[in-house]
XYZ file of C-alpha atoms in Angstrom:
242
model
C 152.143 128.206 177.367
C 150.703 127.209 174.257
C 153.803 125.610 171.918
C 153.130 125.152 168.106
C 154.606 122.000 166.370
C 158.272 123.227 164.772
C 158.291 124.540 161.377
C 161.103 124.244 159.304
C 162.093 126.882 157.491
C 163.804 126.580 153.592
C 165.948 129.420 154.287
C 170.198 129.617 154.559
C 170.471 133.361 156.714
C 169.511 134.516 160.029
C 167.948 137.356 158.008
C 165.558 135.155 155.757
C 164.177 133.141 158.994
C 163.270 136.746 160.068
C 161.955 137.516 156.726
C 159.592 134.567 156.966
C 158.602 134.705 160.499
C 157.989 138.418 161.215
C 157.334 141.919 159.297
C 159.439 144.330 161.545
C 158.342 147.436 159.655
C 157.698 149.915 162.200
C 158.621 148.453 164.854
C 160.741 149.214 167.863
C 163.234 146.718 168.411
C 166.226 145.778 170.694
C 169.042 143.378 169.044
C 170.712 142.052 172.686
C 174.399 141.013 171.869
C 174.388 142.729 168.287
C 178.297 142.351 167.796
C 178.992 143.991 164.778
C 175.561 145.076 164.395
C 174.905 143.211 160.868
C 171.261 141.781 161.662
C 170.514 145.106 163.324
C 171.248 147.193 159.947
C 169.087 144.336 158.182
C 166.200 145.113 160.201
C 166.472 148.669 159.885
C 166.725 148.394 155.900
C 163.423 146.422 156.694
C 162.211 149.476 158.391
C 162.560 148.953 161.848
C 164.037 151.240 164.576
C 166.579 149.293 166.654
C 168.551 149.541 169.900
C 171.939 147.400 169.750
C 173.094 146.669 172.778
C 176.964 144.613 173.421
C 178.108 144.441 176.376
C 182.046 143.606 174.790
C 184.046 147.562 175.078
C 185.523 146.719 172.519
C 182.947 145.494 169.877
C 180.618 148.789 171.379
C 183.917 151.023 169.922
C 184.243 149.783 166.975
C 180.311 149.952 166.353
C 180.220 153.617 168.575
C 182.868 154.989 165.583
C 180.943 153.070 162.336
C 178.611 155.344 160.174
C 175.455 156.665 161.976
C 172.392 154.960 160.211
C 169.186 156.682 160.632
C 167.160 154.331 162.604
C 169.187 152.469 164.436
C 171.651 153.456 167.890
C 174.185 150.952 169.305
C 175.391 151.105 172.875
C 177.778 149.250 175.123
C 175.094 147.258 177.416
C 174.547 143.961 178.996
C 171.622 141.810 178.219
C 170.358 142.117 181.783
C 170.499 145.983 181.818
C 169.102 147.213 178.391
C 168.761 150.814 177.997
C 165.044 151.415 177.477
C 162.223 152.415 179.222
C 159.498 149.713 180.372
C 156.976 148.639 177.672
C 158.791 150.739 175.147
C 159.547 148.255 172.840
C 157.594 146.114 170.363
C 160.310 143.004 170.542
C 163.489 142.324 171.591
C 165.801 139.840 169.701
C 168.364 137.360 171.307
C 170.324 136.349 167.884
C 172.829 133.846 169.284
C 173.586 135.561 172.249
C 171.546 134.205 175.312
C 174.016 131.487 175.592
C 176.962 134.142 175.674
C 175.172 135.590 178.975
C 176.607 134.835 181.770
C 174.925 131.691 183.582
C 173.747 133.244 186.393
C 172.502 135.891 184.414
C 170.290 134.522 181.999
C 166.909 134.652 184.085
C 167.599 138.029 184.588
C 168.179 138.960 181.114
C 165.303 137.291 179.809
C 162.792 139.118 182.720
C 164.724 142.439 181.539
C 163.666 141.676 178.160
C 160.022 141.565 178.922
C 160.363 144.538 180.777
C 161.015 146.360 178.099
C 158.506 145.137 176.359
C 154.674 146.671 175.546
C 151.991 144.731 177.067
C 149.779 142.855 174.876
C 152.083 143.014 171.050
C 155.438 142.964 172.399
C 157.648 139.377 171.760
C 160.444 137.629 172.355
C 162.538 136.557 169.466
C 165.525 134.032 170.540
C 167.221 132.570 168.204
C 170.504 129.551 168.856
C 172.673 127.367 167.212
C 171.364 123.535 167.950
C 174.823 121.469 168.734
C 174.761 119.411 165.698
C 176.100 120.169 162.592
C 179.833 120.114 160.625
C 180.512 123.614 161.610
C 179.846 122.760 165.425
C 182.020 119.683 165.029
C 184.854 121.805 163.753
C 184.076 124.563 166.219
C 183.620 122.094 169.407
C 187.357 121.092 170.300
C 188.661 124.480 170.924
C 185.287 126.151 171.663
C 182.930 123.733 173.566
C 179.248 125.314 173.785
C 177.401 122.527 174.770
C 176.491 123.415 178.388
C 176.081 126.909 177.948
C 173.555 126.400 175.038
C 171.873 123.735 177.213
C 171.890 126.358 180.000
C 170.229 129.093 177.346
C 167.530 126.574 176.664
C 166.853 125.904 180.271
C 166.511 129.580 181.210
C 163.867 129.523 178.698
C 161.985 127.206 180.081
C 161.869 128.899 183.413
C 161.152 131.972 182.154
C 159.921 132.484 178.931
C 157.656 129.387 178.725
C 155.688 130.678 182.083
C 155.772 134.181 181.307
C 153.817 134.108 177.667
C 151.186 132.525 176.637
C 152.158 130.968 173.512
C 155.635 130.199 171.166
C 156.099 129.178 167.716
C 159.180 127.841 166.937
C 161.321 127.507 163.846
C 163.957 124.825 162.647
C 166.283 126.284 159.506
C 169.939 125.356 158.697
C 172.915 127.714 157.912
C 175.648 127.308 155.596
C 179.398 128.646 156.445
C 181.276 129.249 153.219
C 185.180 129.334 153.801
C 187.830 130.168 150.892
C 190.638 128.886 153.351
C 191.625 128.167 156.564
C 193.506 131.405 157.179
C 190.083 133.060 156.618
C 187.942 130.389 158.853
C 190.847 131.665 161.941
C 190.691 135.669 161.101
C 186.787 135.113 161.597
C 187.758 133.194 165.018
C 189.699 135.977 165.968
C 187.680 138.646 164.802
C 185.220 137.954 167.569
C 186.497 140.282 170.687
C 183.795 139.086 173.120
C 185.215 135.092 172.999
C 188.173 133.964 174.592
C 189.875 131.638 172.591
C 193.511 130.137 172.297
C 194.160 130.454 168.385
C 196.838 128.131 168.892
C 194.001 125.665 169.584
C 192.484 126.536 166.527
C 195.938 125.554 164.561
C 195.946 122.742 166.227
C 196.378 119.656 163.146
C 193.086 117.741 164.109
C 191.041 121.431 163.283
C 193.177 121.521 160.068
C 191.728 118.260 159.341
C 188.156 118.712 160.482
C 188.300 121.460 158.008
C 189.936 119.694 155.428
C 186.787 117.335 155.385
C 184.783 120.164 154.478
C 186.269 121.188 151.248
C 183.476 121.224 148.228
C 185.647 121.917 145.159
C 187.339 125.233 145.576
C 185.297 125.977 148.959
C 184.989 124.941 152.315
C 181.328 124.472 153.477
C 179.872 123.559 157.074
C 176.280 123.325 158.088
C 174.863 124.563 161.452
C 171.257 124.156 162.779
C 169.407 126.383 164.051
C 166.501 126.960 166.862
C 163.847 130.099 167.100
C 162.007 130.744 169.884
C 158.811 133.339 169.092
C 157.266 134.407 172.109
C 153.708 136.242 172.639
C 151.171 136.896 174.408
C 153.567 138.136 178.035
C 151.177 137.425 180.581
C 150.549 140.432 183.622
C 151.412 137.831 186.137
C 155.545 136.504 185.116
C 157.125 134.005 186.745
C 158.549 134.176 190.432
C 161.680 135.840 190.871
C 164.539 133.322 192.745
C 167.418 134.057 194.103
């Protein structure tokens, strides 16, 4: 696989780094692990049809029940099962979720992706959070990604770097804007599909983490980020291990 050198992108939103890198209009997409479904209405404002698969019951309800939006249809799905015919799709989009499939399960979601996708234009768009940054720092004692991001990376590398022929790859940094704490642990809670203690996230030293990110009337932490663009899926993919 051919890998460009990293561009870094002056952007703030998962939504501009898509903006930059890729015109979706028209195209067929699949957002794997859409929770709430917010990048998957962006792209269909941009035109796109998407499929938005979660595989949490009870994120899928809450998105089954929310308007219907011409262009897009969300369904309760795991990663390594998506609902589509074979090379139906022009890409398929892993925003922050390969590292929320399971371990064992990554390969295997990443060789259903290209499945799905057309032979010749289809692509692989992965985005994930790097594990530097004040909002991992204040995120890392109760919620520890480290190995499973590692994991995401490595499944990549195993799959997706033998499978296509070339990747670009983007560098662009986030900004989490907070008015309190009480609102930084309803958005910890709000997210079905992790398990966490909120007791842990009361816990003093969190409190204080925070504290440290207070900018005048707002608290503000930074988070990296890594994309992945792959092309060019090759007719002969990797080996399949056991």
């Amino acid at each position: 696989m051919i890998e460009q050198e990293t561009r870094h992108l002056d952007v703030d939103s998962d939504i501009a780094a898509i903006d930059t890198i890729l015109d979706v209009f028209g195209l067929s997409l699949v957002d794997v692990g859409c929770g709430p479904g917010d990048l998957s209405r962006a792209l269909v404002e941009r035109g796109a049809q998407v499929l938005a698969i979660d595989p949490d019951p009870k994120q899928a309800a809450v998105n089954a029940a929310a308007d219907t939006i011409t262009g897009l249809t969300f369904c309760e799905a795991p990663a390594q099962s998506i609902p589509a015919g074979s090379a139906s799709m022009d890409g398929v989009v892993f925003s922050r979720s390969l590292h929320h499939v399971p371990s064992v399960e990554m390969d295997a979601a990443l060789r259903e992706a290209e499945r799905v996708l057309k032979p010749g234009s289809g692509f692989l768009f992965v985005l994930e959070p790097e594990m530097t940054g004040s909002y991992y720092e204040l995120m890392k004692p109760f919620h520890d990604e480290t190995q499973v991001r590692r994991q995401a990376r490595d499944a990549l590398r195993r799959v997706a770097d033998l499978d296509f022929s070339r990747c670009e790859t983007y560098a662009y940094e986030t900004l989490s804007n907070f008015v309190d704490f009480n609102q930084f642990r309803e958005r910890i809670a709000a997210r079905t599909y992790l398990d966490i203690d909120l007791g842990a996230v009361d816990a003093p030293e969190i409190r204080q983490t925070f504290e440290n990110g207070r900018r005048g009337s707002s608290y503000l932490f930074t988070a990296p980020h890594w994309v992945g663009l792959y092309r060019g899926l090759k007719t002969t993919r990797s080996p399949h291990i056991d």
